[in-house]
Amino acid sequence: MLLNSPGQPEAVLNSTNQFCMIYLFGSILLTAYLILAFKVLEKFKLGIFQSIVFNYITCTIVGSLMSGNFAVISANIKAPWFAWACFMGLLFVALFNLVGITTQKISAAVSAVSYKVSLIIPAICSIYLYNETLTFLQWLGIILALAAVILTCWPKVIKNNSKIVEPYLLVLLPAFLFFGSGIQDTLIKYTEQAFLNDTNKDAFLGCAFASASLIGSIALSVRLVRRQQVFNWKNILAGIAIGVPNYFSIWCLVKYLQVSPLPSSAIIPINNLGIVLCSVLAAWLIFKEKLSVKNAAGIALSLVAIFLMALGGLL
């Protein structure tokens, strides 16, 4: 329903507009917080993997409390979406680890651009999967986005904890994050189109979080038994501090998609544009991250690219 429908009272329109902005800003700020949180983990010498595992356990608990039931118990394992939810859990753990490693090894700016400019991958795949068409501005945005990723992730000498980061990591980490995030978003969209509806969306998300919790817990247990890691109870607190915002960042985006009059082809780029901008500014102001001229140009180009994707989605 459009926000400017003739039959809607002005008070209802204003209220809906306010909720739209609250949900949008909530999604942007919470997601940017998640990226920057890994810089805090590095400062306090807390483990990425342990924190991420407890993060997904927290997400599962919060999601269960919000929905009023434990998704895994109530879910039908024979449902066609169940296997996809389990696979999403695996991707959640892998990609979130990659976000953390990229943020700590390189920078939050590079991590944010690689993570969020990947929206061009599901956009391109939608042409072949759903016979969708892209506007000229969207194609231009895709071309600029590719150039932006290359410039933002252009190798440079980086010292981290008095050690020089290997040049190949400066290329591979953002590349894996870019393609991995794009593939994950494409699979989520495919699952949503093929199997999900209003009655099972919450169950799907809950099972995906529960799967991430289970997979992460098993992997963490193996590492602890093999003494590849040492358990630190502070990682539980870090996981909670990440998990609650993680769940509500997704919750806010879903709510924004529900109440916004804009098409999803515009909503997602607008949301990602805000996340990249917020992450880069916060990393510069709070953590004093320094960027080369090429990296800065790449970030600026990524903002233009995402803006064109959003504008093209409105046409």
C-alpha positions in Angstrom: 0.0 0.0 0.0 1.4 3.4 -1.0 2.1 5.9 1.6 0.3 8.6 -0.3 -2.9 6.7 -0.9 -5.8 9.2 -1.2 -7.9 7.4 1.5 -5.3 7.4 4.2 -5.5 10.0 7.0 -2.6 12.3 7.3 -1.8 11.1 10.8 -1.5 7.5 9.5 0.8 8.7 6.7 3.1 10.6 9.1 3.2 7.7 11.5 4.1 5.2 8.7 6.8 7.6 7.4 8.3 7.9 10.9 8.4 4.1 11.3 10.0 3.7 7.8 12.8 6.0 8.8 13.2 4.4 12.3 13.5 0.9 10.7 15.9 2.2 8.0 18.2 4.0 10.4 18.0 1.0 12.8 19.2 -1.4 10.1 22.0 0.9 9.0 23.3 1.8 12.4 23.1 -1.8 13.8 24.8 -3.3 10.8 27.6 -0.7 10.8 28.0 -1.5 14.5 28.5 -5.2 13.7 31.3 -4.4 11.3 33.0 -2.0 13.7 32.5 -4.4 16.7 35.4 -6.5 15.3 37.7 -3.6 15.8 36.7 -3.5 19.5 37.3 -7.3 19.7 40.8 -6.8 18.3 41.5 -4.0 20.8 40.5 -6.2 23.8 42.3 -9.2 22.3 39.1 -11.3 22.1 38.7 -14.2 19.6 36.6 -13.6 16.5 35.3 -17.2 16.1 34.2 -17.7 19.8 32.4 -14.4 19.8 30.6 -15.2 16.5 29.5 -18.6 17.9 28.0 -17.0 21.0 26.6 -14.3 18.8 24.5 -16.8 16.9 23.4 -18.6 20.1 22.2 -15.2 21.2 20.4 -14.6 17.9 18.6 -17.9 18.3 17.5 -17.1 21.8 16.4 -13.6 21.0 14.5 -14.8 17.8 12.8 -17.5 19.9 11.7 -14.9 22.5 10.5 -12.6 19.7 8.5 -15.2 17.9 7.2 -17.0 21.0 8.6 -20.4 19.9 11.8 -22.3 19.3 12.0 -22.5 15.5 14.0 -25.8 15.4 11.4 -27.6 17.6 8.4 -26.3 15.7 9.9 -26.6 12.2 9.1 -29.4 9.8 12.4 -31.0 8.8 10.7 -32.3 5.7 9.8 -28.8 4.5 11.6 -27.9 1.3 13.2 -24.8 2.8 14.6 -26.6 5.9 17.8 -27.8 4.1 18.3 -24.3 2.7 18.0 -22.9 6.2 20.7 -25.3 7.5 23.0 -24.3 4.6 22.4 -20.6 5.3 23.5 -21.3 8.8 26.9 -22.5 7.5 27.2 -19.5 5.3 26.3 -17.2 8.1 29.2 -18.5 10.2 31.7 -18.5 7.4 30.9 -15.0 6.1 30.7 -13.4 9.5 34.1 -14.8 10.3 35.3 -13.4 7.0 33.9 -10.0 7.9 35.7 -10.0 11.2 39.1 -11.1 9.7 38.9 -8.6 6.9 38.0 -5.8 9.3 40.9 -6.6 11.6 43.5 -7.5 9.0 42.7 -4.7 6.5 40.1 -2.1 7.6 36.4 -1.7 8.4 36.0 0.4 5.2 37.3 -2.3 3.0 35.1 -4.9 4.8 32.0 -2.7 4.5 32.5 -2.1 0.8 33.3 -5.7 -0.1 30.3 -6.9 2.1 27.6 -4.5 0.8 28.6 -3.7 -2.7 28.1 -7.4 -3.4 24.4 -6.6 -4.0 25.3 -6.4 -7.7 25.6 -10.2 -7.8 22.0 -11.1 -6.9 20.9 -8.2 -9.2 22.8 -9.9 -12.1 21.6 -13.3 -11.2 17.9 -12.2 -11.1 18.1 -11.6 -14.9 18.7 -15.3 -15.5 16.7 -16.7 -12.5 13.6 -14.6 -12.7 13.8 -12.9 -16.1 14.1 -9.5 -14.5 15.4 -6.5 -16.4 17.8 -3.9 -15.2 17.7 -0.2 -16.1 20.6 1.7 -17.7 21.4 3.3 -14.3 21.5 -0.1 -12.6 23.9 -1.5 -15.2 26.0 1.7 -14.8 26.0 1.2 -11.1 27.1 -2.4 -11.5 30.1 -1.4 -13.7 31.1 1.3 -11.2 30.7 -1.1 -8.3 33.2 -3.5 -9.8 35.6 -0.7 -10.3 35.0 0.5 -6.7 35.7 -2.9 -5.2 39.0 -3.1 -7.2 40.1 0.4 -6.0 38.9 0.0 -2.4 40.8 -3.3 -2.1 43.9 -2.2 -4.0 46.8 -3.8 -2.2 49.0 -1.6 0.0 51.4 -2.2 2.8 49.5 -2.6 6.1 51.0 -3.3 9.5 48.9 -5.1 11.9 50.2 -5.8 15.4 53.7 -4.9 14.2 53.5 -7.5 11.4 53.1 -6.7 7.7 49.9 -8.3 6.3 50.7 -10.5 3.3 49.8 -8.8 0.0 47.8 -11.8 -1.2 45.5 -11.6 1.8 44.7 -8.0 0.9 43.3 -9.2 -2.3 41.8 -12.6 -1.4 40.0 -11.6 1.8 37.9 -8.8 0.2 37.4 -10.9 -2.9 36.1 -13.9 -0.9 33.9 -11.6 1.2 32.5 -9.9 -1.9 31.6 -13.1 -3.8 30.5 -15.0 -0.7 28.1 -12.3 0.4 26.7 -12.0 -3.1 26.2 -15.7 -3.4 24.5 -15.8 0.1 22.1 -13.0 -0.9 21.3 -14.7 -4.2 20.5 -18.0 -2.4 18.4 -16.2 0.2 16.4 -14.5 -2.5 16.0 -17.8 -4.4 14.8 -19.5 -1.2 12.4 -16.7 -0.5 11.0 -16.8 -4.0 10.7 -20.6 -4.3 9.7 -21.7 -0.8 8.8 -19.0 1.7 5.7 -17.1 2.5 4.3 -15.1 5.5 3.6 -18.2 7.5 7.1 -19.8 7.4 9.6 -16.8 7.0 10.1 -16.5 10.8 10.7 -20.3 11.0 13.2 -20.2 8.2 15.2 -17.3 9.8 15.0 -19.0 13.2 16.3 -22.3 11.8 19.1 -20.5 9.9 20.3 -18.9 13.2 19.9 -22.2 15.1 21.9 -24.0 12.4 24.6 -21.4 12.6 24.7 -21.9 16.4 24.9 -25.6 16.1 27.6 -25.7 13.4 29.6 -23.0 15.2 29.3 -24.8 18.5 30.5 -28.1 17.1 33.5 -26.4 15.3 34.4 -24.5 18.5 34.2 -27.7 20.6 36.5 -29.5 18.2 39.0 -26.6 18.4 38.8 -26.5 22.2 39.3 -30.3 22.5 42.3 -30.1 20.1 43.6 -27.1 22.1 43.6 -25.0 19.0 41.8 -22.3 21.0 41.6 -21.4 24.7 38.1 -20.7 26.0 37.6 -17.1 27.3 34.4 -16.4 29.1 34.6 -12.7 27.9 33.8 -14.0 24.5 30.3 -14.9 25.8 29.8 -11.2 26.7 31.1 -10.2 23.3 28.8 -12.6 21.6 25.8 -11.2 23.4 26.9 -7.6 22.6 27.1 -8.6 18.9 24.2 -11.1 18.8 21.4 -8.8 20.0 22.2 -6.0 17.5 22.7 -8.7 14.8 19.2 -10.0 15.2 17.6 -6.6 15.3 19.5 -5.4 12.3 17.8 -8.0 10.3 14.5 -7.4 12.1 14.6 -3.7 11.2 15.4 -4.4 7.5 12.5 -6.9 7.3 10.2 -4.4 8.9 11.4 -1.7 6.5 10.8 -3.9 3.5 7.2 -4.5 4.8 6.2 -0.9 5.4 8.2 1.0 2.8 6.4 2.0 -0.5 9.7 1.5 -2.3 10.5 -1.6 -4.3 13.2 -4.0 -2.8 15.4 -3.2 -5.8 15.7 0.3 -4.3 15.4 -0.5 -0.6 18.5 -2.8 -0.5 20.8 -0.3 -2.2 19.6 2.5 -0.1 20.2 0.4 3.1 23.7 -0.7 1.9 24.6 2.9 0.9 23.9 4.0 4.4 25.9 1.1 5.9 29.0 1.7 3.8 28.9 5.5 4.5 28.3 5.0 8.3 30.9 2.3 8.6 33.6 4.3 6.8 32.9 7.5 8.7 32.9 5.8 12.1 36.1 3.9 11.3 37.8 7.1 10.3 36.5 9.1 13.3 36.7 6.5 16.0 39.5 4.1 15.0 41.5 6.6 12.9 41.7 4.3 9.9 43.8 5.7 7.1 43.1 5.1 3.5 45.2 5.6 0.4 44.0 7.8 -2.4 43.0 4.8 -4.4 41.1 3.3 -1.5 39.3 6.6 -0.8 38.4 6.9 -4.5 37.1 3.3 -4.5 34.8 4.1 -1.5 33.5 7.3 -3.1 32.9 5.3 -6.3 31.1 2.6 -4.3 28.7 5.2 -2.9 27.9 6.5 -6.3 27.4 3.0 -7.7 25.0 2.0 -4.9 23.1 5.3 -5.4 22.7 4.6 -9.1 21.5 1.1 -8.2 18.9 2.6 -5.9 17.8 5.3 -8.3 17.6 2.7 -11.1 15.3 0.6 -8.9 12.9 3.4 -8.7 12.5 3.9 -12.4 
